Amino acid sequence: MSAHHPLYEQLVGIVGKENVTDEKFALWAVYADAGIEQGNLAGIIVKPQTTQQVSLIVKLANRTKVPITIRGGGSGMPGGCSPYFPGGILMDMTDMNKIIEINEDTMVATAQGGVTFGALIKAVHEKGLDCCYGGHAIYSATLGGSVATLTCPIGAAKYGAWGEEIVCLEVVLPTGDVIRTGSDSTRVGGRFHRYGSGPDLTGMFIGDQGVLGIKTEVSVRLRLPPEAREFETYCFDNLERGTKACMELGKTGLIYDGLVIVGEHSCKQTSIKWPQIPKESKMIIMVSLEGDKETIAYYKNKLDKIAKKWDGTLAGPDPAKLPTFDLIGEHACKIRSYGVSGPINGFIPTYKLPKVATDVDQMLWEHQDLLLTQPDTGMKAWLNAAFMAKGPAVNFACRPSFISEPPQKWKQALEFWHELVNYIANQGSCPYWIGKAWTPYLTPLYRNEYYMFFKTLKQTLDPNNILNPGLFLF
Ligand SMILES: Cc1cc2nc3c(=O)[nH]c(=O)nc-3n(C[C@H](O)[C@H](O)[C@H](O)COP(=O)(O)OP(=O)(O)OC[C@H]3O[C@@H](n4cnc5c(N)ncnc54)[C@H](O)[C@@H]3O)c2cc1C
């Protein structure tokens, strides 16, 4: 029998034997996430259940200078939760799965960082309340992992990115100390409000990819469920006019969720699935609205007028119903099973959509031999953009599925994928899934002072570079 990892006994002492393994098959199971980037093999996996255990593990890692890679549901796409360096600790957060409180007075729910959106939604619905649904991987994505990656959720057109939903956090810092943020930062406050009592240190941990701290408890906003939902699909045969419509529709602030299918090839495929969508469409905007019936009717009337002003045609509610709660998740799962899924996401100002979408569409078209056709949809790749609240920006997404063999083609596919990331990064996009995929392209684009400030912050909080080293290239 081969020897255990040097930290095996000490980790068993913290979490118990059943929550530690250094067996090879288990290490292989967590060496990658749901995306294209592959990681390295960790040396040992540990599954804490309490904040105190997380803190003790981090302190042990500091004493022994062994790095920790944090892993939530592993549903991320850019390789953030797979080890950057071999041999370290992989902290699997999925046993931190307790819902701590659903408070109907403060309208705040608090759960451990390893709770999935699916589990939270179920518990919240049982109380007759509603909350953010997260992204489309609701049964695997965890609350903590989604804070670290700044998930772009369903309903982002109305409520914004997942960070906007966060009220307070409990964070285990890279030294093992535990802090609470927002109104919970004082001994008397409790969890009810994000801002006040000093700077917004909650925000510092949102989108940090885990390099600044481990999110052990997440407090999120609750709301009353909407009385009704309504859907509509607007089609445009001209990309520029469609984009103008996008900008004007977005500015109204009336949309709950808005998905834009963009680019000739993606629109063509969508029109095959939905014959009511004109074949010559270059942009398809699928919106969903929520509220009471009267309000929705008023909103819809306004939005219809805007779409028509830009020569949009209405294709009815059915196509728009699917993306809000199902299609992308279903699509992402399918491309994963048909090939290697390599989505690339980033926020861009809406006005840039025609150029970015046309260029990326062209790049994909020129590399068709590296893409896999999905048997049911006939799609090789999908371009879309999601409306974001509070600004004329969209979350642009390029979703190719790659062939993985023969090895030569796979090598070319990987090179092409990096070409796409590089192109999209250089269009001034703000990526939120950063991981290993984006860092080589993002970090050179940072302003020097910003990057040095961020690096100094990391060094101050994490002098031994214990948490997720390598992300952001430090
Ligand atoms: C089918 C499918 C559909 C998807 N749809 C969407 C979508 O609509 N919108 C969207 O934004 N994303 C989507 N995603 C991507 C993914 O679900 C999100 O990025 C999600 O937020 C990742 O959460 P996770 O728990 O799986 O994190 P992981 O992938 O495990 O980790 C992501 C990052 O967070 C860090 N991390 C994990 N847990 C913690 C913690 N507790 N504390 C600190 N750091 C931590 C990791 O180290 C890593 O850097 C989809 C993925 C799939 C497979």
CSV table of C-alpha atoms and ligand atoms in Angstrom, one decimal, residues 32-35 68-82 91 93-94 96 112-117 134-138 140-154 162 170-172 205 208-218 328-334 336 341 343 345 395 399 432-435 467-468 471, ligand 1:
chain,number,residue,atom,x,y,z
A,32,ALA,CA,-11.3,19.5,-13.7
A,33,ASP,CA,-14.5,21.4,-13.6
A,34,ALA,CA,-17.3,21.4,-16.2
A,35,GLY,CA,-15.3,23.4,-18.7
A,68,ILE,CA,-5.6,24.8,-0.8
A,69,THR,CA,-7.9,24.7,-3.9
A,70,ILE,CA,-11.5,25.3,-3.0
A,71,ARG,CA,-14.2,23.4,-4.8
A,72,GLY,CA,-17.9,24.0,-4.7
A,73,GLY,CA,-20.2,22.1,-7.1
A,74,GLY,CA,-17.5,21.9,-9.8
A,75,SER,CA,-19.9,23.4,-12.3
A,76,GLY,CA,-17.7,26.3,-13.1
A,77,MET,CA,-16.3,26.5,-16.6
A,78,PRO,CA,-12.9,28.2,-16.5
A,79,GLY,CA,-11.0,25.8,-14.4
A,80,GLY,CA,-11.1,27.7,-11.1
A,81,CYS,CA,-11.8,24.8,-8.7
A,82,SER,CA,-9.3,22.4,-10.2
A,91,MET,CA,-11.3,21.4,0.0
A,93,MET,CA,-17.3,22.3,0.2
A,94,THR,CA,-20.3,20.2,-0.7
A,96,MET,CA,-21.3,22.5,4.1
A,112,GLN,CA,-23.7,27.3,4.4
A,113,GLY,CA,-21.5,27.9,1.4
A,114,GLY,CA,-21.9,24.4,0.0
A,115,VAL,CA,-25.7,24.6,-0.3
A,116,THR,CA,-26.9,24.4,-3.9
A,117,PHE,CA,-29.3,26.8,-5.4
A,134,GLY,CA,-28.8,31.4,-9.6
A,135,GLY,CA,-27.5,30.3,-13.0
A,136,HIS,CA,-28.8,27.3,-15.0
A,137,ALA,CA,-26.8,24.7,-13.1
A,138,ILE,CA,-29.1,25.0,-10.1
A,140,SER,CA,-24.8,21.6,-8.7
A,141,ALA,CA,-23.7,25.2,-8.3
A,142,THR,CA,-23.2,26.2,-4.7
A,143,LEU,CA,-23.9,29.5,-3.1
A,144,GLY,CA,-20.3,30.0,-2.0
A,145,GLY,CA,-18.8,29.0,-5.4
A,146,SER,CA,-21.3,31.4,-7.0
A,147,VAL,CA,-20.2,34.2,-4.8
A,148,ALA,CA,-16.6,33.5,-5.8
A,149,THR,CA,-17.4,33.5,-9.5
A,150,LEU,CA,-20.1,36.2,-9.4
A,151,THR,CA,-22.7,34.0,-11.1
A,152,CYS,CA,-24.9,35.7,-13.7
A,153,PRO,CA,-28.4,34.4,-12.7
A,154,ILE,CA,-31.8,33.9,-14.2
A,162,TRP,CA,-25.7,37.3,-8.0
A,170,GLU,CA,-19.2,34.6,6.8
A,171,VAL,CA,-15.7,34.2,5.4
A,172,VAL,CA,-12.7,32.1,6.5
A,205,PHE,CA,-15.2,38.7,-1.7
A,208,ASP,CA,-12.6,37.0,-6.0
A,209,GLN,CA,-12.5,33.4,-7.4
A,210,GLY,CA,-11.8,32.3,-3.8
A,211,VAL,CA,-8.3,33.8,-3.6
A,212,LEU,CA,-9.3,36.2,-0.7
A,213,GLY,CA,-11.4,33.9,1.5
A,214,ILE,CA,-13.6,30.8,1.8
A,215,LYS,CA,-17.3,31.6,1.9
A,216,THR,CA,-18.7,29.5,4.7
A,217,GLU,CA,-22.0,31.2,5.1
A,218,VAL,CA,-24.0,33.2,2.6
A,328,ILE,CA,-29.3,27.0,-21.5
A,329,GLY,CA,-28.9,24.5,-18.7
A,330,GLU,CA,-30.2,21.8,-21.0
A,331,HIS,CA,-28.1,23.0,-23.9
A,332,ALA,CA,-25.0,23.3,-21.7
A,333,CYS,CA,-25.5,19.8,-20.3
A,334,LYS,CA,-26.0,18.4,-23.8
A,336,ARG,CA,-21.1,18.6,-22.4
A,341,SER,CA,-18.1,22.3,-23.7
A,343,PRO,CA,-18.3,28.5,-23.1
A,345,ASN,CA,-18.6,34.7,-21.1
A,395,ASN,CA,-23.4,39.2,-20.7
A,399,ARG,CA,-20.9,28.4,-26.5
A,432,TYR,CA,-16.6,36.9,-14.4
A,433,TRP,CA,-15.7,33.2,-14.8
A,434,ILE,CA,-12.0,33.8,-14.5
A,435,GLY,CA,-10.2,30.6,-13.4
A,467,LEU,CA,-5.9,29.9,-1.1
A,468,ASN,CA,-6.3,29.1,-4.8
A,471,LEU,CA,-5.5,32.3,-10.2
B,1,LIG,C1,-25.2,23.3,-17.2
B,1,LIG,C2,-24.5,24.5,-16.7
B,1,LIG,C3,-25.2,25.8,-16.7
B,1,LIG,C4,-24.7,26.9,-16.2
B,1,LIG,N1,-25.4,28.1,-16.2
B,1,LIG,C5,-24.8,29.2,-15.7
B,1,LIG,C6,-25.5,30.4,-15.7
B,1,LIG,O1,-26.7,30.5,-16.2
B,1,LIG,N2,-24.9,31.5,-15.2
B,1,LIG,C7,-23.6,31.5,-14.7
B,1,LIG,O2,-23.1,32.5,-14.2
B,1,LIG,N3,-23.0,30.3,-14.6
B,1,LIG,C8,-23.5,29.2,-15.1
B,1,LIG,N4,-22.8,28.0,-15.1
B,1,LIG,C9,-21.5,28.0,-14.5
B,1,LIG,C10,-21.4,27.6,-13.0
B,1,LIG,O3,-22.6,27.0,-12.6
B,1,LIG,C11,-21.3,28.9,-12.1
B,1,LIG,O4,-20.1,29.5,-12.4
B,1,LIG,C12,-21.4,28.6,-10.6
B,1,LIG,O5,-21.5,29.8,-9.9
B,1,LIG,C13,-20.2,27.8,-10.0
B,1,LIG,O6,-20.5,27.4,-8.7
B,1,LIG,P1,-19.8,26.0,-8.2
B,1,LIG,O7,-20.3,25.8,-6.8
B,1,LIG,O8,-20.0,24.9,-9.1
B,1,LIG,O9,-18.3,26.5,-8.1
B,1,LIG,P2,-17.0,25.7,-8.6
B,1,LIG,O10,-17.0,25.5,-10.0
B,1,LIG,O11,-16.8,24.6,-7.7
B,1,LIG,O12,-15.9,26.8,-8.2
B,1,LIG,C14,-15.8,28.1,-8.9
B,1,LIG,C15,-14.8,29.0,-8.2
B,1,LIG,O13,-15.2,29.3,-6.9
B,1,LIG,C16,-14.3,28.9,-5.9
B,1,LIG,N5,-15.1,28.5,-4.8
B,1,LIG,C17,-16.0,27.4,-4.8
B,1,LIG,N6,-16.6,27.4,-3.6
B,1,LIG,C18,-16.1,28.4,-2.8
B,1,LIG,C19,-16.3,28.9,-1.5
B,1,LIG,N7,-17.3,28.3,-0.7
B,1,LIG,N8,-15.6,29.9,-1.1
B,1,LIG,C20,-14.7,30.5,-1.9
B,1,LIG,N9,-14.4,30.1,-3.1
B,1,LIG,C21,-15.1,29.1,-3.6
B,1,LIG,C22,-13.5,27.9,-6.6
B,1,LIG,O14,-12.2,27.8,-6.1
B,1,LIG,C23,-13.5,28.3,-8.0
B,1,LIG,O15,-12.5,29.3,-8.2
B,1,LIG,C24,-23.4,26.9,-15.6
B,1,LIG,C25,-22.7,25.6,-15.6
B,1,LIG,C26,-23.2,24.5,-16.1
B,1,LIG,C27,-22.5,23.2,-16.0
